[in-house]
Amino acid sequence: MNFNVGVIKGDGIGPEIVTEAMKVLDKVAEKFGHVFSYEQLLMGGASIDVHGIPLTDETIAKAKASDAVLMGSIGGNTSTSPWYKLEPSKRPEAGLLKIRKELNLFANLRPAYLYEELKGACPLREDIIGDGFDMMIMRELTGGLYFGERSTGMENGVMTAHDNLTYTEEEIRRIAIRGFDIARKRRKKVTSVDKANVLDSSRLWRKVVEEVAKDYPDVSYEHMLVDNCAMQLVRDPKQFDVILTENMFGDILSDEAAMVTGSLGMLSSASLNETKFGLYEPSHGSAPDIAGQDIANPIATILSAAMMLRFSFDLDEEADAVEAAVKQVLKEGYRTADIDSEGMTRVGCSQMGDLIAERI
Ligand code: IPM
Ligand code: MG
């Protein structure tokens, strides 16, 4: 089959890691008889350098016209890069938020999985790790504090800032449905995370999740307050299957979940709308300090490409092949610097891409 993939290489290590993911996709195409046509799109700092803004209407239109978008990472060093001298709405991250909103990518899936081979990198005690953990953070991505009205100004002689947190029942319902759907294909447990002891938006969240849960009698669910969830993630991460939560809590908890796996460089993500379209990117950032040195770990981006095959293109067998190739390379002892340990074979970004592609 033929697929059009919009490619946002982005900033920092973005171009290197996306190049490796494309290498793996090309191998999939060859092996399984597909054609992936790529169109390079500019976003973030790379777009600011050319157009003065982090996301142009042309890029949005081209992204919309593609079957899916594969992305590296955007942004630079916030204290030294000239991009951060621009007003907030013109900085690299504003492009990312805008594309999420414009493409209605409300469902953000962030798997956090402990690889057997990388157990040594997990910062938790062995008795807590047990036989590992495997969770899916389901983060609402186009509402809440990120997209509410904001302002800063003088009020009654005092400098005052506002960030507005709003959710409608429909926004909550559609992400909850996605969460329960995903749980059904996994271990059938949803933990809905909120701050219902304080926030109105969380009390509505809880009510709507309970309504949605009625349609999924085969899926068990519980409510958990966000502060307790942050604690439980390090106390007993095995208890979680799907964590369903709003935008800001999901931002924070997904970094924490990534950290407990010990290998941020391994974690993929998918941002989906109501259709088959999705934007796929690694969960980690652009790591400008190591850019261009061929030492970045491309695995999170390669696994994001596997998610694209699975969710946007319905190519499950091909996605399985990519995931199996990653596991195989780890089993053979190949490691990039971020996941390296005693007795393993250290490889660079490009060699890691080659090794994985060879095993497809
Ligand atoms: C993420 C990032 C973004 C977010 C930033 C770069 C705006 O932290 O994707 O988690 O907060 O959503
Ligand atoms: Mg984040």
mmCIF file of C-alpha atoms and ligand atoms in Angstrom:
data_model
loop_
_atom_site.group_PDB
_atom_site.id
_atom_site.type_symbol
_atom_site.label_atom_id
_atom_site.label_comp_id
_atom_site.label_asym_id
_atom_site.label_seq_id
_atom_site.Cartn_x
_atom_site.Cartn_y
_atom_site.Cartn_z
ATOM 1 C CA MET A 1 0.000 0.000 0.000
ATOM 2 C CA ASN A 2 0.983 3.655 -0.450
ATOM 3 C CA PHE A 3 1.159 6.098 2.432
ATOM 4 C CA ASN A 4 2.054 9.795 2.579
ATOM 5 C CA VAL A 5 4.070 10.631 5.645
ATOM 6 C CA GLY A 6 4.677 14.236 6.677
ATOM 7 C CA VAL A 7 8.090 14.407 8.316
ATOM 8 C CA ILE A 8 8.981 17.063 10.866
ATOM 9 C CA LYS A 9 12.627 16.500 11.698
ATOM 10 C CA GLY A 10 12.675 19.508 14.007
ATOM 11 C CA ASP A 11 15.521 20.744 16.163
ATOM 12 C CA GLY A 12 18.428 19.415 18.227
ATOM 13 C CA ILE A 13 18.758 15.653 17.809
ATOM 14 C CA GLY A 14 15.467 15.599 15.823
ATOM 15 C CA PRO A 15 17.032 15.315 12.337
ATOM 16 C CA GLU A 16 19.340 12.429 13.380
ATOM 17 C CA ILE A 17 16.720 10.315 15.095
ATOM 18 C CA VAL A 18 14.098 10.818 12.374
ATOM 19 C CA THR A 19 16.633 9.807 9.722
ATOM 20 C CA GLU A 20 17.048 6.474 11.541
ATOM 21 C CA ALA A 21 13.293 5.960 11.826
ATOM 22 C CA MET A 22 12.957 6.565 8.069
ATOM 23 C CA LYS A 23 15.722 4.018 7.477
ATOM 24 C CA VAL A 24 13.663 1.454 9.399
ATOM 25 C CA LEU A 25 10.445 2.432 7.595
ATOM 26 C CA ASP A 26 12.195 2.040 4.241
ATOM 27 C CA LYS A 27 13.208 -1.475 5.261
ATOM 28 C CA VAL A 28 9.600 -2.226 6.240
ATOM 29 C CA ALA A 29 8.454 -0.900 2.839
ATOM 30 C CA GLU A 30 10.939 -3.110 1.008
ATOM 31 C CA LYS A 31 10.182 -6.206 3.041
ATOM 32 C CA PHE A 32 6.385 -5.951 3.090
ATOM 33 C CA GLY A 33 5.828 -4.290 -0.296
ATOM 34 C CA HIS A 34 4.629 -0.817 0.714
ATOM 35 C CA VAL A 35 5.540 2.662 -0.474
ATOM 36 C CA PHE A 36 6.102 5.452 2.038
ATOM 37 C CA SER A 37 6.351 8.878 0.406
ATOM 38 C CA TYR A 38 7.862 11.505 2.671
ATOM 39 C CA GLU A 39 7.273 15.214 2.661
ATOM 40 C CA GLN A 40 9.604 17.294 4.827
ATOM 41 C CA LEU A 41 7.784 19.888 6.926
ATOM 42 C CA LEU A 42 9.273 22.662 9.039
ATOM 43 C CA MET A 43 8.211 23.281 12.604
ATOM 44 C CA GLY A 44 9.726 24.716 15.782
ATOM 45 C CA GLY A 45 13.104 26.429 15.689
ATOM 46 C CA ALA A 46 13.808 25.168 12.172
ATOM 47 C CA SER A 47 10.689 27.005 10.978
ATOM 48 C CA ILE A 48 11.531 30.159 12.965
ATOM 49 C CA ASP A 49 14.919 30.295 11.231
ATOM 50 C CA VAL A 50 13.276 30.236 7.790
ATOM 51 C CA HIS A 51 9.861 31.875 8.270
ATOM 52 C CA GLY A 52 10.172 33.763 11.571
ATOM 53 C CA ILE A 53 7.318 31.731 13.107
ATOM 54 C CA PRO A 54 7.311 28.167 14.519
ATOM 55 C CA LEU A 55 4.432 26.856 12.375
ATOM 56 C CA THR A 56 3.112 28.204 9.067
ATOM 57 C CA ASP A 57 -0.372 27.699 7.603
ATOM 58 C CA GLU A 58 1.305 25.883 4.735
ATOM 59 C CA THR A 59 2.825 23.321 7.108
ATOM 60 C CA ILE A 60 -0.554 22.833 8.813
ATOM 61 C CA ALA A 61 -2.232 22.269 5.438
ATOM 62 C CA LYS A 62 0.435 19.798 4.322
ATOM 63 C CA ALA A 63 0.262 17.936 7.623
ATOM 64 C CA LYS A 64 -3.529 17.697 7.288
ATOM 65 C CA ALA A 65 -3.184 16.355 3.756
ATOM 66 C CA SER A 66 -0.812 13.555 4.816
ATOM 67 C CA ASP A 67 -1.823 10.148 6.199
ATOM 68 C CA ALA A 68 0.276 10.675 9.335
ATOM 69 C CA VAL A 69 3.106 12.851 10.614
ATOM 70 C CA LEU A 70 6.361 11.505 11.996
ATOM 71 C CA MET A 71 8.179 13.998 14.169
ATOM 72 C CA GLY A 72 11.559 14.212 15.891
ATOM 73 C CA SER A 73 11.599 16.902 18.520
ATOM 74 C CA ILE A 74 11.506 20.665 18.653
ATOM 75 C CA GLY A 75 13.053 23.392 20.761
ATOM 76 C CA GLY A 76 16.505 24.494 21.834
ATOM 77 C CA ASN A 77 18.375 25.511 24.935
ATOM 78 C CA THR A 78 15.968 27.877 26.684
ATOM 79 C CA SER A 79 18.717 29.982 28.258
ATOM 80 C CA THR A 80 21.036 30.353 25.275
ATOM 81 C CA SER A 81 19.013 29.950 22.078
ATOM 82 C CA PRO A 82 17.830 33.174 20.356
ATOM 83 C CA TRP A 83 14.446 31.460 19.771
ATOM 84 C CA TYR A 84 13.676 32.115 23.449
ATOM 85 C CA LYS A 85 14.181 35.865 23.085
ATOM 86 C CA LEU A 86 11.000 35.907 20.970
ATOM 87 C CA GLU A 87 7.617 36.498 22.586
ATOM 88 C CA PRO A 88 6.079 33.232 23.954
ATOM 89 C CA SER A 89 3.646 32.839 21.040
ATOM 90 C CA LYS A 90 6.544 32.765 18.544
ATOM 91 C CA ARG A 91 8.784 30.248 20.360
ATOM 92 C CA PRO A 92 9.292 26.656 19.126
ATOM 93 C CA GLU A 93 6.850 25.088 21.650
ATOM 94 C CA ALA A 94 4.037 27.348 20.447
ATOM 95 C CA GLY A 95 4.270 25.540 17.093
ATOM 96 C CA LEU A 96 3.799 22.184 18.792
ATOM 97 C CA LEU A 97 0.759 23.372 20.761
ATOM 98 C CA LYS A 98 -0.718 24.923 17.624
ATOM 99 C CA ILE A 99 -0.360 21.794 15.513
ATOM 100 C CA ARG A 100 -1.970 19.719 18.290
ATOM 101 C CA LYS A 101 -4.941 22.093 18.343
ATOM 102 C CA GLU A 102 -5.232 22.613 14.572
ATOM 103 C CA LEU A 103 -5.210 18.876 13.885
ATOM 104 C CA ASN A 104 -7.469 18.183 16.877
ATOM 105 C CA LEU A 105 -4.982 15.679 18.330
ATOM 106 C CA PHE A 106 -6.828 15.279 21.613
ATOM 107 C CA ALA A 107 -5.668 11.773 22.518
ATOM 108 C CA ASN A 108 -2.036 11.418 23.506
ATOM 109 C CA LEU A 109 -0.817 7.876 24.140
ATOM 110 C CA ARG A 110 2.443 7.533 26.023
ATOM 111 C CA PRO A 111 3.433 3.957 26.768
ATOM 112 C CA ALA A 112 5.867 3.433 29.642
ATOM 113 C CA TYR A 113 7.297 -0.040 29.565
ATOM 114 C CA LEU A 114 10.223 -1.604 31.397
ATOM 115 C CA TYR A 115 12.414 -3.582 29.010
ATOM 116 C CA GLU A 116 13.671 -6.793 30.554
ATOM 117 C CA GLU A 117 17.113 -6.069 29.065
ATOM 118 C CA LEU A 118 17.219 -2.588 30.604
ATOM 119 C CA LYS A 119 16.078 -3.431 34.125
ATOM 120 C CA GLY A 120 19.451 -2.260 35.399
ATOM 121 C CA ALA A 121 18.630 1.311 34.316
ATOM 122 C CA CYS A 122 15.437 1.428 36.393
ATOM 123 C CA PRO A 123 15.997 3.662 39.440
ATOM 124 C CA LEU A 124 13.544 1.684 41.599
ATOM 125 C CA ARG A 125 14.439 -1.072 44.065
ATOM 126 C CA GLU A 126 14.409 -4.611 42.753
ATOM 127 C CA ASP A 127 11.514 -5.684 44.993
ATOM 128 C CA ILE A 128 9.421 -2.830 43.570
ATOM 129 C CA ILE A 129 10.314 -3.695 39.968
ATOM 130 C CA GLY A 130 9.382 -7.359 40.394
ATOM 131 C CA ASP A 131 8.759 -8.775 36.943
ATOM 132 C CA GLY A 132 8.473 -5.324 35.412
ATOM 133 C CA PHE A 133 5.650 -2.978 34.515
ATOM 134 C CA ASP A 134 3.829 -1.848 31.423
ATOM 135 C CA MET A 135 1.467 1.115 31.446
ATOM 136 C CA MET A 136 -0.149 3.471 28.993
ATOM 137 C CA ILE A 137 -0.549 7.105 29.915
ATOM 138 C CA MET A 138 -3.553 8.476 28.083
ATOM 139 C CA ARG A 139 -3.230 12.253 28.213
ATOM 140 C CA GLU A 140 -5.871 14.724 27.037
ATOM 141 C CA LEU A 141 -3.915 17.001 24.701
ATOM 142 C CA THR A 142 -6.017 19.891 23.408
ATOM 143 C CA GLY A 143 -7.781 21.287 26.462
ATOM 144 C CA GLY A 144 -7.260 22.403 30.025
ATOM 145 C CA LEU A 145 -4.637 24.862 31.214
ATOM 146 C CA TYR A 146 -2.612 24.621 28.015
ATOM 147 C CA PHE A 147 -5.351 26.160 25.910
ATOM 148 C CA GLY A 148 -7.309 28.328 28.353
ATOM 149 C CA GLU A 149 -7.214 32.106 28.184
ATOM 150 C CA ARG A 150 -4.116 33.639 29.706
ATOM 151 C CA SER A 151 -3.074 37.113 30.624
ATOM 152 C CA THR A 152 -0.602 39.057 32.673
ATOM 153 C CA GLY A 153 -1.184 42.646 33.722
ATOM 154 C CA MET A 154 -1.688 45.136 36.501
ATOM 155 C CA GLU A 155 -4.811 44.622 38.584
ATOM 156 C CA ASN A 156 -5.467 46.991 41.471
ATOM 157 C CA GLY A 157 -1.840 48.061 41.342
ATOM 158 C CA VAL A 158 -0.484 44.500 41.585
ATOM 159 C CA MET A 159 1.045 42.538 38.717
ATOM 160 C CA THR A 160 -1.288 39.533 38.237
ATOM 161 C CA ALA A 161 -1.243 36.504 35.905
ATOM 162 C CA HIS A 162 -4.155 34.243 34.928
ATOM 163 C CA ASP A 163 -4.181 30.800 33.326
ATOM 164 C CA ASN A 164 -7.648 29.420 32.763
ATOM 165 C CA LEU A 165 -8.462 25.719 33.224
ATOM 166 C CA THR A 166 -11.590 24.695 31.298
ATOM 167 C CA TYR A 167 -13.014 21.334 30.228
ATOM 168 C CA THR A 168 -16.331 20.562 28.565
ATOM 169 C CA GLU A 169 -18.069 17.222 29.066
ATOM 170 C CA GLU A 170 -17.534 16.403 25.397
ATOM 171 C CA GLU A 171 -13.775 16.946 25.671
ATOM 172 C CA ILE A 172 -13.691 14.619 28.661
ATOM 173 C CA ARG A 173 -15.994 12.018 27.130
ATOM 174 C CA ARG A 174 -14.016 11.526 23.911
ATOM 175 C CA ILE A 175 -10.690 10.969 25.696
ATOM 176 C CA ALA A 176 -12.342 8.710 28.294
ATOM 177 C CA ILE A 177 -13.809 6.564 25.498
ATOM 178 C CA ARG A 178 -10.354 6.248 23.942
ATOM 179 C CA GLY A 179 -8.901 5.298 27.326
ATOM 180 C CA PHE A 180 -11.448 2.547 27.922
ATOM 181 C CA ASP A 181 -11.079 1.290 24.329
ATOM 182 C CA ILE A 182 -7.321 0.964 24.776
ATOM 183 C CA ALA A 183 -7.722 -0.698 28.197
ATOM 184 C CA ARG A 184 -9.974 -3.287 26.599
ATOM 185 C CA LYS A 185 -7.068 -4.346 24.372
ATOM 186 C CA ARG A 186 -4.692 -4.482 27.337
ATOM 187 C CA ARG A 187 -5.177 -5.628 30.958
ATOM 188 C CA LYS A 188 -8.638 -4.022 31.241
ATOM 189 C CA LYS A 189 -7.973 -1.516 33.985
ATOM 190 C CA VAL A 190 -8.357 2.276 33.875
ATOM 191 C CA THR A 191 -7.032 4.591 36.579
ATOM 192 C CA SER A 192 -8.608 7.990 36.040
ATOM 193 C CA VAL A 193 -6.466 10.685 37.604
ATOM 194 C CA ASP A 194 -7.825 14.043 38.767
ATOM 195 C CA LYS A 195 -7.796 16.550 41.623
ATOM 196 C CA ALA A 196 -11.490 16.267 42.440
ATOM 197 C CA ASN A 197 -10.925 17.230 46.071
ATOM 198 C CA VAL A 198 -10.108 20.766 44.867
ATOM 199 C CA LEU A 199 -10.981 21.466 41.216
ATOM 200 C CA ASP A 200 -14.402 21.801 39.551
ATOM 201 C CA SER A 201 -12.959 20.643 36.225
ATOM 202 C CA SER A 202 -11.832 17.451 38.001
ATOM 203 C CA ARG A 203 -15.259 16.874 39.537
ATOM 204 C CA LEU A 204 -16.777 17.061 36.047
ATOM 205 C CA TRP A 205 -13.994 14.779 34.791
ATOM 206 C CA ARG A 206 -14.913 12.178 37.415
ATOM 207 C CA LYS A 207 -18.636 12.347 36.631
ATOM 208 C CA VAL A 208 -18.113 11.898 32.881
ATOM 209 C CA VAL A 209 -15.612 9.063 33.358
ATOM 210 C CA GLU A 210 -18.186 7.261 35.512
ATOM 211 C CA GLU A 211 -20.785 7.633 32.760
ATOM 212 C CA VAL A 212 -18.410 6.295 30.117
ATOM 213 C CA ALA A 213 -17.360 3.407 32.368
ATOM 214 C CA LYS A 214 -20.952 2.095 32.320
ATOM 215 C CA ASP A 215 -20.442 1.135 28.654
ATOM 216 C CA TYR A 216 -17.383 -0.946 29.566
ATOM 217 C CA PRO A 217 -18.531 -3.457 32.196
ATOM 218 C CA ASP A 218 -15.565 -5.677 31.299
ATOM 219 C CA VAL A 219 -13.039 -2.930 32.177
ATOM 220 C CA SER A 220 -12.405 -2.151 35.838
ATOM 221 C CA TYR A 221 -11.734 1.438 36.802
ATOM 222 C CA GLU A 222 -10.781 3.554 39.763
ATOM 223 C CA HIS A 223 -10.314 7.240 40.499
ATOM 224 C CA MET A 224 -7.038 8.450 41.915
ATOM 225 C CA LEU A 225 -5.988 11.919 43.023
ATOM 226 C CA VAL A 226 -3.014 13.218 41.078
ATOM 227 C CA ASP A 227 -0.737 13.693 44.094
ATOM 228 C CA ASN A 228 -1.414 10.130 45.198
ATOM 229 C CA CYS A 229 -0.770 8.918 41.622
ATOM 230 C CA ALA A 230 2.630 10.655 41.562
ATOM 231 C CA MET A 231 3.444 8.768 44.753
ATOM 232 C CA GLN A 232 2.048 5.402 43.587
ATOM 233 C CA LEU A 233 4.109 5.572 40.379
ATOM 234 C CA VAL A 234 7.284 5.140 42.392
ATOM 235 C CA ARG A 235 5.776 3.045 45.194
ATOM 236 C CA ASP A 236 4.113 0.383 43.034
ATOM 237 C CA PRO A 237 4.069 1.083 39.254
ATOM 238 C CA LYS A 238 2.861 -2.477 38.536
ATOM 239 C CA GLN A 239 -0.656 -1.547 39.669
ATOM 240 C CA PHE A 240 -1.213 0.629 36.568
ATOM 241 C CA ASP A 241 -2.516 -0.410 33.172
ATOM 242 C CA VAL A 242 -4.118 2.684 31.553
ATOM 243 C CA ILE A 243 -3.730 6.036 33.323
ATOM 244 C CA LEU A 244 -6.371 8.412 31.972
ATOM 245 C CA THR A 245 -5.834 12.072 32.756
ATOM 246 C CA GLU A 246 -6.106 15.710 31.700
ATOM 247 C CA ASN A 247 -3.476 17.698 29.848
ATOM 248 C CA MET A 248 -1.334 19.218 32.603
ATOM 249 C CA PHE A 249 -1.410 16.201 34.939
ATOM 250 C CA GLY A 250 -0.562 13.988 31.943
ATOM 251 C CA ASP A 251 2.430 16.159 31.060
ATOM 252 C CA ILE A 252 3.856 15.751 34.546
ATOM 253 C CA LEU A 253 2.947 12.109 35.187
ATOM 254 C CA SER A 254 4.232 10.960 31.787
ATOM 255 C CA ASP A 255 7.700 12.333 32.541
ATOM 256 C CA GLU A 256 7.614 10.574 35.890
ATOM 257 C CA ALA A 257 6.457 7.297 34.318
ATOM 258 C CA ALA A 258 9.209 7.622 31.711
ATOM 259 C CA MET A 259 11.806 8.138 34.411
ATOM 260 C CA VAL A 260 10.802 5.040 36.347
ATOM 261 C CA THR A 261 11.456 2.951 33.235
ATOM 262 C CA GLY A 262 14.992 4.350 33.418
ATOM 263 C CA SER A 263 15.177 4.953 29.684
ATOM 264 C CA LEU A 264 13.466 8.041 28.351
ATOM 265 C CA GLY A 265 15.292 7.398 25.063
ATOM 266 C CA MET A 266 13.106 4.312 24.547
ATOM 267 C CA LEU A 267 9.617 5.772 24.888
ATOM 268 C CA SER A 268 7.390 6.523 21.932
ATOM 269 C CA SER A 269 4.132 8.457 21.702
ATOM 270 C CA ALA A 270 1.125 8.942 19.464
ATOM 271 C CA SER A 271 -1.231 11.912 19.294
ATOM 272 C CA LEU A 272 -4.511 11.017 17.634
ATOM 273 C CA ASN A 273 -7.731 12.689 16.525
ATOM 274 C CA GLU A 274 -11.135 11.195 15.662
ATOM 275 C CA THR A 275 -9.823 9.793 12.367
ATOM 276 C CA LYS A 276 -6.934 7.459 11.553
ATOM 277 C CA PHE A 277 -4.577 10.424 11.344
ATOM 278 C CA GLY A 278 -1.907 10.776 14.012
ATOM 279 C CA LEU A 279 1.275 12.610 14.889
ATOM 280 C CA TYR A 280 4.018 10.346 16.191
ATOM 281 C CA GLU A 281 6.994 11.531 18.177
ATOM 282 C CA PRO A 282 9.379 10.297 20.862
ATOM 283 C CA SER A 283 8.431 11.212 24.440
ATOM 284 C CA HIS A 284 11.797 12.863 25.011
ATOM 285 C CA GLY A 285 12.938 16.345 24.030
ATOM 286 C CA SER A 286 15.399 17.731 21.492
ATOM 287 C CA ALA A 287 18.534 17.361 23.676
ATOM 288 C CA PRO A 288 20.409 20.263 21.998
ATOM 289 C CA ASP A 289 23.523 19.546 24.102
ATOM 290 C CA ILE A 290 24.192 16.259 22.253
ATOM 291 C CA ALA A 291 22.859 17.230 18.808
ATOM 292 C CA GLY A 292 24.958 16.390 15.751
ATOM 293 C CA GLN A 293 27.319 14.024 17.587
ATOM 294 C CA ASP A 294 25.747 10.740 16.461
ATOM 295 C CA ILE A 295 25.250 9.631 20.068
ATOM 296 C CA ALA A 296 21.474 10.109 20.479
ATOM 297 C CA ASN A 297 19.207 7.097 20.963
ATOM 298 C CA PRO A 298 16.875 6.750 17.934
ATOM 299 C CA ILE A 299 14.793 3.926 19.464
ATOM 300 C CA ALA A 300 11.940 6.089 20.821
ATOM 301 C CA THR A 301 11.461 7.574 17.347
ATOM 302 C CA ILE A 302 11.699 4.156 15.675
ATOM 303 C CA LEU A 303 9.059 2.845 18.106
ATOM 304 C CA SER A 304 6.929 5.920 17.360
ATOM 305 C CA ALA A 305 7.117 4.966 13.678
ATOM 306 C CA ALA A 306 5.910 1.485 14.741
ATOM 307 C CA MET A 307 2.937 3.134 16.487
ATOM 308 C CA MET A 308 2.235 4.990 13.239
ATOM 309 C CA LEU A 309 2.186 1.698 11.331
ATOM 310 C CA ARG A 310 -0.210 0.239 13.890
ATOM 311 C CA PHE A 311 -2.634 3.104 14.599
ATOM 312 C CA SER A 312 -2.717 5.135 11.367
ATOM 313 C CA PHE A 313 -1.961 2.490 8.730
ATOM 314 C CA ASP A 314 -3.412 -0.666 10.364
ATOM 315 C CA LEU A 315 -0.145 -2.497 9.619
ATOM 316 C CA ASP A 316 0.032 -4.599 12.786
ATOM 317 C CA GLU A 317 2.376 -7.234 11.435
ATOM 318 C CA GLU A 318 4.816 -4.574 10.253
ATOM 319 C CA ALA A 319 4.622 -2.779 13.625
ATOM 320 C CA ASP A 320 5.292 -6.084 15.405
ATOM 321 C CA ALA A 321 8.341 -6.598 13.182
ATOM 322 C CA VAL A 322 9.799 -3.216 14.151
ATOM 323 C CA GLU A 323 9.198 -3.814 17.871
ATOM 324 C CA ALA A 324 10.707 -7.286 17.640
ATOM 325 C CA ALA A 325 13.781 -5.909 15.841
ATOM 326 C CA VAL A 326 14.307 -3.388 18.649
ATOM 327 C CA LYS A 327 14.059 -6.129 21.289
ATOM 328 C CA GLN A 328 16.448 -8.314 19.304
ATOM 329 C CA VAL A 329 19.097 -5.594 19.073
ATOM 330 C CA LEU A 330 18.852 -5.010 22.833
ATOM 331 C CA LYS A 331 19.096 -8.739 23.491
ATOM 332 C CA GLU A 332 22.264 -8.864 21.397
ATOM 333 C CA GLY A 333 23.747 -6.271 23.735
ATOM 334 C CA TYR A 334 23.859 -3.156 21.529
ATOM 335 C CA ARG A 335 23.393 0.087 23.467
ATOM 336 C CA THR A 336 23.498 3.805 22.786
ATOM 337 C CA ALA A 337 25.230 5.903 25.459
ATOM 338 C CA ASP A 338 22.058 6.707 27.449
ATOM 339 C CA ILE A 339 21.240 3.035 28.109
ATOM 340 C CA ASP A 340 24.765 1.599 28.125
ATOM 341 C CA SER A 341 26.082 -0.608 30.918
ATOM 342 C CA GLU A 342 29.020 -2.871 31.734
ATOM 343 C CA GLY A 343 29.747 -5.565 29.133
ATOM 344 C CA MET A 344 27.476 -4.137 26.393
ATOM 345 C CA THR A 345 28.452 -2.957 22.902
ATOM 346 C CA ARG A 346 28.270 0.823 22.581
ATOM 347 C CA VAL A 347 26.925 2.098 19.248
ATOM 348 C CA GLY A 348 26.006 5.505 17.835
ATOM 349 C CA CYS A 349 22.663 6.757 16.561
ATOM 350 C CA SER A 350 23.176 5.811 12.931
ATOM 351 C CA GLN A 351 24.577 2.357 13.700
ATOM 352 C CA MET A 352 21.639 1.654 15.997
ATOM 353 C CA GLY A 353 19.318 2.494 13.086
ATOM 354 C CA ASP A 354 21.269 0.150 10.784
ATOM 355 C CA LEU A 355 21.167 -2.710 13.305
ATOM 356 C CA ILE A 356 17.413 -2.415 13.770
ATOM 357 C CA ALA A 357 16.717 -2.094 10.026
ATOM 358 C CA GLU A 358 18.848 -5.203 9.349
ATOM 359 C CA ARG A 359 16.673 -7.204 11.747
ATOM 360 C CA ILE A 360 13.350 -6.367 10.086
HETATM 361 C C1 IPM B 1 5.440 17.311 26.113
HETATM 362 C C2 IPM B 1 6.229 18.574 26.254
HETATM 363 C C3 IPM B 1 5.374 19.747 25.784
HETATM 364 C C4 IPM B 1 4.150 19.778 26.669
HETATM 365 C C5 IPM B 1 6.096 21.103 25.783
HETATM 366 C C6 IPM B 1 7.330 21.058 24.905
HETATM 367 C C7 IPM B 1 5.199 22.241 25.381
HETATM 368 O O1 IPM B 1 6.657 18.740 27.554
HETATM 369 O O2 IPM B 1 5.062 16.971 24.971
HETATM 370 O O3 IPM B 1 5.198 16.653 27.124
HETATM 371 O O4 IPM B 1 4.193 20.343 27.779
HETATM 372 O O5 IPM B 1 3.137 19.212 26.272
HETATM 373 MG MG MG B 2 6.207 17.125 28.840
#
